[in-house]
Coordinates of C-alpha atoms in Angstrom, one line a residue:
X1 CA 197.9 54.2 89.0
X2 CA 195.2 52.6 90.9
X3 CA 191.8 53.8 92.9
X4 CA 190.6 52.8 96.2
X5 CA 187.4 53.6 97.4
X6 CA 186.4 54.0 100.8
X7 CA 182.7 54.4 101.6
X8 CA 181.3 55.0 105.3
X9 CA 181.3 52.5 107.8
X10 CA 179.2 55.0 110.1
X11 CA 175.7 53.8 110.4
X12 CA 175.2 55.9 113.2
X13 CA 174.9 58.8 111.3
X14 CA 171.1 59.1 110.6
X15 CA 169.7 61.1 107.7
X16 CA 167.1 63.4 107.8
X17 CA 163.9 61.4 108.5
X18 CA 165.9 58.6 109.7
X19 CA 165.8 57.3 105.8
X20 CA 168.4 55.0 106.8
X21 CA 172.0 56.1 107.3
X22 CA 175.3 57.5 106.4
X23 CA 176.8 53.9 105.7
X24 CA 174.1 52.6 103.7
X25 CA 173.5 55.2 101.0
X26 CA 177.2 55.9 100.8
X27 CA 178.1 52.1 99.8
X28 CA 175.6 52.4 97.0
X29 CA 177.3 55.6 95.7
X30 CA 180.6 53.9 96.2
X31 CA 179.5 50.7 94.8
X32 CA 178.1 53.0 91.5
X33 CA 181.4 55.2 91.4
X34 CA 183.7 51.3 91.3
X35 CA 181.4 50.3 88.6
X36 CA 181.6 53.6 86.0
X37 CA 185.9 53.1 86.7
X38 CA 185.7 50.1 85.8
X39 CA 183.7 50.3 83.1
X40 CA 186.0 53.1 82.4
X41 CA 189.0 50.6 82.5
X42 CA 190.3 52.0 85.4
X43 CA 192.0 49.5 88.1
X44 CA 189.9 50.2 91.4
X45 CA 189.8 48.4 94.6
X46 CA 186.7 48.0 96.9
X47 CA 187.8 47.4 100.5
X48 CA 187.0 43.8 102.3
X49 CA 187.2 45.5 105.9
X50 CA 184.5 48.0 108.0
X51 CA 187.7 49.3 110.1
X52 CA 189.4 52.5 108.3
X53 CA 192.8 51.1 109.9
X54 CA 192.6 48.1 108.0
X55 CA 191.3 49.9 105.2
X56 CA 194.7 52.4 104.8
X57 CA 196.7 49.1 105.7
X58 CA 195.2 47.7 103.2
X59 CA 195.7 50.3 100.4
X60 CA 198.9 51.5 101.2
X61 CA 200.3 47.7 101.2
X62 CA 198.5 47.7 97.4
X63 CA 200.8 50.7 96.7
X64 CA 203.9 48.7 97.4
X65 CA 203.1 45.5 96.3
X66 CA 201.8 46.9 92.8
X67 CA 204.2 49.7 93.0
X68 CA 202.1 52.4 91.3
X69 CA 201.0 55.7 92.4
X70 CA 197.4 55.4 94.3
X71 CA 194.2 57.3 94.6
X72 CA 192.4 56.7 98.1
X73 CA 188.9 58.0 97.7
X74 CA 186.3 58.2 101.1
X75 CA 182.5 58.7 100.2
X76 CA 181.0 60.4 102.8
X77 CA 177.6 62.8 103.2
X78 CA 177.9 65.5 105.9
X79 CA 176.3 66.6 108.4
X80 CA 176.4 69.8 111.4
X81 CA 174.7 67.6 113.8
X82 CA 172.2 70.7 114.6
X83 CA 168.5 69.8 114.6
X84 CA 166.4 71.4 111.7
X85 CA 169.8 72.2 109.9
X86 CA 169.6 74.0 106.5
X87 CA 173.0 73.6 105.4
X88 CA 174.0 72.2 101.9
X89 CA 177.3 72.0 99.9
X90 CA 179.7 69.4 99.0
X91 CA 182.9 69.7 100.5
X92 CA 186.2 67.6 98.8
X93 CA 188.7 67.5 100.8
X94 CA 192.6 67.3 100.3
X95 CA 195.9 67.3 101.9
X96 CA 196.7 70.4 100.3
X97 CA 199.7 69.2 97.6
X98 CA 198.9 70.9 94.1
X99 CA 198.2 67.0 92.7
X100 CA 195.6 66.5 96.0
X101 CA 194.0 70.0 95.4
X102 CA 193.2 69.0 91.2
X103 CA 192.3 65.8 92.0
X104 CA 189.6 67.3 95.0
X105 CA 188.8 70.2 92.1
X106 CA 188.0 67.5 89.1
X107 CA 185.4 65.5 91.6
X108 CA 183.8 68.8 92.8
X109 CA 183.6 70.0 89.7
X110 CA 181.6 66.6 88.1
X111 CA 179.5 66.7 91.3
X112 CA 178.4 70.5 90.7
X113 CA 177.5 69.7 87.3
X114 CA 174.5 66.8 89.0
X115 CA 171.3 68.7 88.7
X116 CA 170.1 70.2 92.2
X117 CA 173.7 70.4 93.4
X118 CA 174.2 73.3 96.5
X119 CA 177.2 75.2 95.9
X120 CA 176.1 76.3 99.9
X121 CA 179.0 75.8 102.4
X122 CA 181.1 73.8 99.6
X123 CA 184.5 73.6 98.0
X124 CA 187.4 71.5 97.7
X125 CA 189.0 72.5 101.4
X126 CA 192.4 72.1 102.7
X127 CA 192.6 69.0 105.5
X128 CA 195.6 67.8 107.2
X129 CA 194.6 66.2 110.0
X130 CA 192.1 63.4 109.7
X131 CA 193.0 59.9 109.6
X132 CA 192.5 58.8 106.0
X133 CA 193.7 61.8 104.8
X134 CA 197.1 61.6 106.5
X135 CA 197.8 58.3 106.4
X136 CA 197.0 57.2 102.8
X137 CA 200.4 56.6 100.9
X138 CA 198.5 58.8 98.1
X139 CA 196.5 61.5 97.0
X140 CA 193.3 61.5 99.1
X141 CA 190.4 63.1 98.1
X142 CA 188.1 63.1 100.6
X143 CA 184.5 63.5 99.6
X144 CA 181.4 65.0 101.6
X145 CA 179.0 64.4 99.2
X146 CA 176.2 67.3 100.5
X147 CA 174.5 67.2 104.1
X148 CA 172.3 64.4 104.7
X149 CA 170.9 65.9 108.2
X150 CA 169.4 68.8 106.0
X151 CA 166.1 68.0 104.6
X152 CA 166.7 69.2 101.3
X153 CA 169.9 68.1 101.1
X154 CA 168.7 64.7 102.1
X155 CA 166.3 64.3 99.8
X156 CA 169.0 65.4 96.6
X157 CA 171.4 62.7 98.2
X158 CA 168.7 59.7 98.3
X159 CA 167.3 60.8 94.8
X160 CA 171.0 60.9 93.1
X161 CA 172.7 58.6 94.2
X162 CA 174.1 56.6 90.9
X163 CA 174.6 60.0 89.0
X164 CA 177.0 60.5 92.4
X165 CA 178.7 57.9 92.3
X166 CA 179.4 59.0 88.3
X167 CA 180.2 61.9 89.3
X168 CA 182.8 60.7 91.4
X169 CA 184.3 58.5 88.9
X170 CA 183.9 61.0 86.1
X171 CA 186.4 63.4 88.5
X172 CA 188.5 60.7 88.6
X173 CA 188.8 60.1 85.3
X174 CA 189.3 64.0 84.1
X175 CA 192.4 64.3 86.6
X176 CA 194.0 60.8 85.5
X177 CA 193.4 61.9 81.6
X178 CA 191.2 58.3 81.2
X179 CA 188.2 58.7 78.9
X180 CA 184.8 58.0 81.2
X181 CA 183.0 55.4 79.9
X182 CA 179.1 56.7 79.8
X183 CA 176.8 53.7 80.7
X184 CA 175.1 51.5 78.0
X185 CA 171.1 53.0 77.7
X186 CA 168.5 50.9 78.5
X187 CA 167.8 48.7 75.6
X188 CA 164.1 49.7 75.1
X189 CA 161.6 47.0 75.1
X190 CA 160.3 44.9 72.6
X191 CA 156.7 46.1 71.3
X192 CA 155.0 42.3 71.6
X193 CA 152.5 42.1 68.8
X194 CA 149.2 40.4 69.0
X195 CA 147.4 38.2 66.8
X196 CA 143.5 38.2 66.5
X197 CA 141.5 35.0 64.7
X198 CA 138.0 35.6 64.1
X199 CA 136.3 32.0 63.8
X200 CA 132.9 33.8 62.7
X201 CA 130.1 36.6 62.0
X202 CA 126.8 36.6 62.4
X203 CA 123.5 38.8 61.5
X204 CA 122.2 37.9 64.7
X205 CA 123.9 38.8 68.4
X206 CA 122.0 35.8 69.7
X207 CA 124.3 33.3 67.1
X208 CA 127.2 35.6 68.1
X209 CA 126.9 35.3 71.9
X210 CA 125.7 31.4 71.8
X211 CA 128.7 30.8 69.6
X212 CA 130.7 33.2 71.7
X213 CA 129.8 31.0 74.6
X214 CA 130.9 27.9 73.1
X215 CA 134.3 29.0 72.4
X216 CA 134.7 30.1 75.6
X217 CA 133.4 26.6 77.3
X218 CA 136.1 25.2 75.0
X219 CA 139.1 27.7 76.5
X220 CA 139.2 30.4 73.8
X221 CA 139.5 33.8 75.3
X222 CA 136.2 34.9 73.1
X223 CA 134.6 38.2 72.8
X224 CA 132.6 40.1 70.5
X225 CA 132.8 43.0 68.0
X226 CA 130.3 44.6 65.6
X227 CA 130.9 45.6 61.8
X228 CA 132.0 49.5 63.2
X229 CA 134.5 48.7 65.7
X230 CA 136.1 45.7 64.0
X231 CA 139.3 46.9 62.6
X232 CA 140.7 45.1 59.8

């Protein structure tokens, strides 16, 4: 079994604010979800073309040519196209088969979990009619990841958009049966330690700063310290 990802191509679709659009946030959520599978040892497929048509040709050509069963993923954001809209929800949709319908269930699920998600207006919907979703020669699960013409909602999007794109892949994973992968932490960074030489001490600040002066005329970084804030 293989996944194919299909972010949107529609960078028409502005999101609240006009922070950019629906095309450019959603190929970084993609781009996130292709890395956790295959991190997760998965075998996913990023597609070359902008055009959905070449897209499904695309995938469905994979399915015969590698003869395995496929999962064709969109990534989309939503949107009601009313001004000052308050709507929020994700929305997975699926062609309504009981394997389309777990598969749409296991990514909302992992997305819910993302702190800040809006159950709202979402669910894993029944869809039978749009291209993708009828033309894919495999389960489709076709995401809506929130509404990105709602402020709120917006703002969630823009601020999570890697733990989408885990979420995505985590769904994925729980209906194939693959263990997720969680990411590597950061590797904290090294402490650097600093040396101190002290090249004298005097009873007299006028020796100190003359000889402080002379070090620094020569390129040493000097400075001075007195007997009580010296530390040892």
């Amino acid at each position: 079994m293989f996944v194919y990802l299909s972010p949107s191509n529609q960078i028409g679709n502005t999101y609240y604010g006009n922070n950019h659009n629906e095309s450019f946030w959603c190929e970084q959520i993609a781009q996130a979800a292709y890395d956790a599978l295959i991190r997760s040892h998965v075998k996913t497929f990023f597609p070359e073309s902008d055009s959905m048509y070449a897209r499904i040709a695309d995938a469905n050509a994979k399915v015969r040519d590698l003869k395995e069963p496929m999962l064709y993923v969109p990534i989309h954001t939503n949107a009601t196209g009313l001004k000052n809209s308050t709507r929020r929800g994700t929305n997975i949709y699926n062609y309504g088969t009981a394997d389309g319908k777990r598969l749409a269930t296991c990514i909302y699920n992992a997305v819910m979990d993302i702190p800040g998600a809006a159950v709202g207006f979402g669910g894993t919907p029944k869809n039978q009619t749009w291209y993708e979703m009828k033309n894919s020669d495999g389960y489709c699960a076709y995401c809506e990841l929130e509404y990105h013409d709602c402020k709120e909602g917006a703002a969630w999007i823009t601020s999570h958009i890697t733990e989408l794109g885990e979420a995505v892949a985590l769904g994925i994973c729980n209906y194939m049966g693959v263990d997720f992968v969680e990411p590597k932490p950061d590797k904290p960074a090294e402490k650097e330690t600093m040396y101190y030489v002290q090249i004298g001490a005097f009873k007299l600040k006028a020796y100190a700063e003359a000889y402080m002066r002379d070090a620094i005329a020569k390129g040493y970084n000097a400075f001075i310290k007195t007997s009580e804030d010296f530390v040892r």
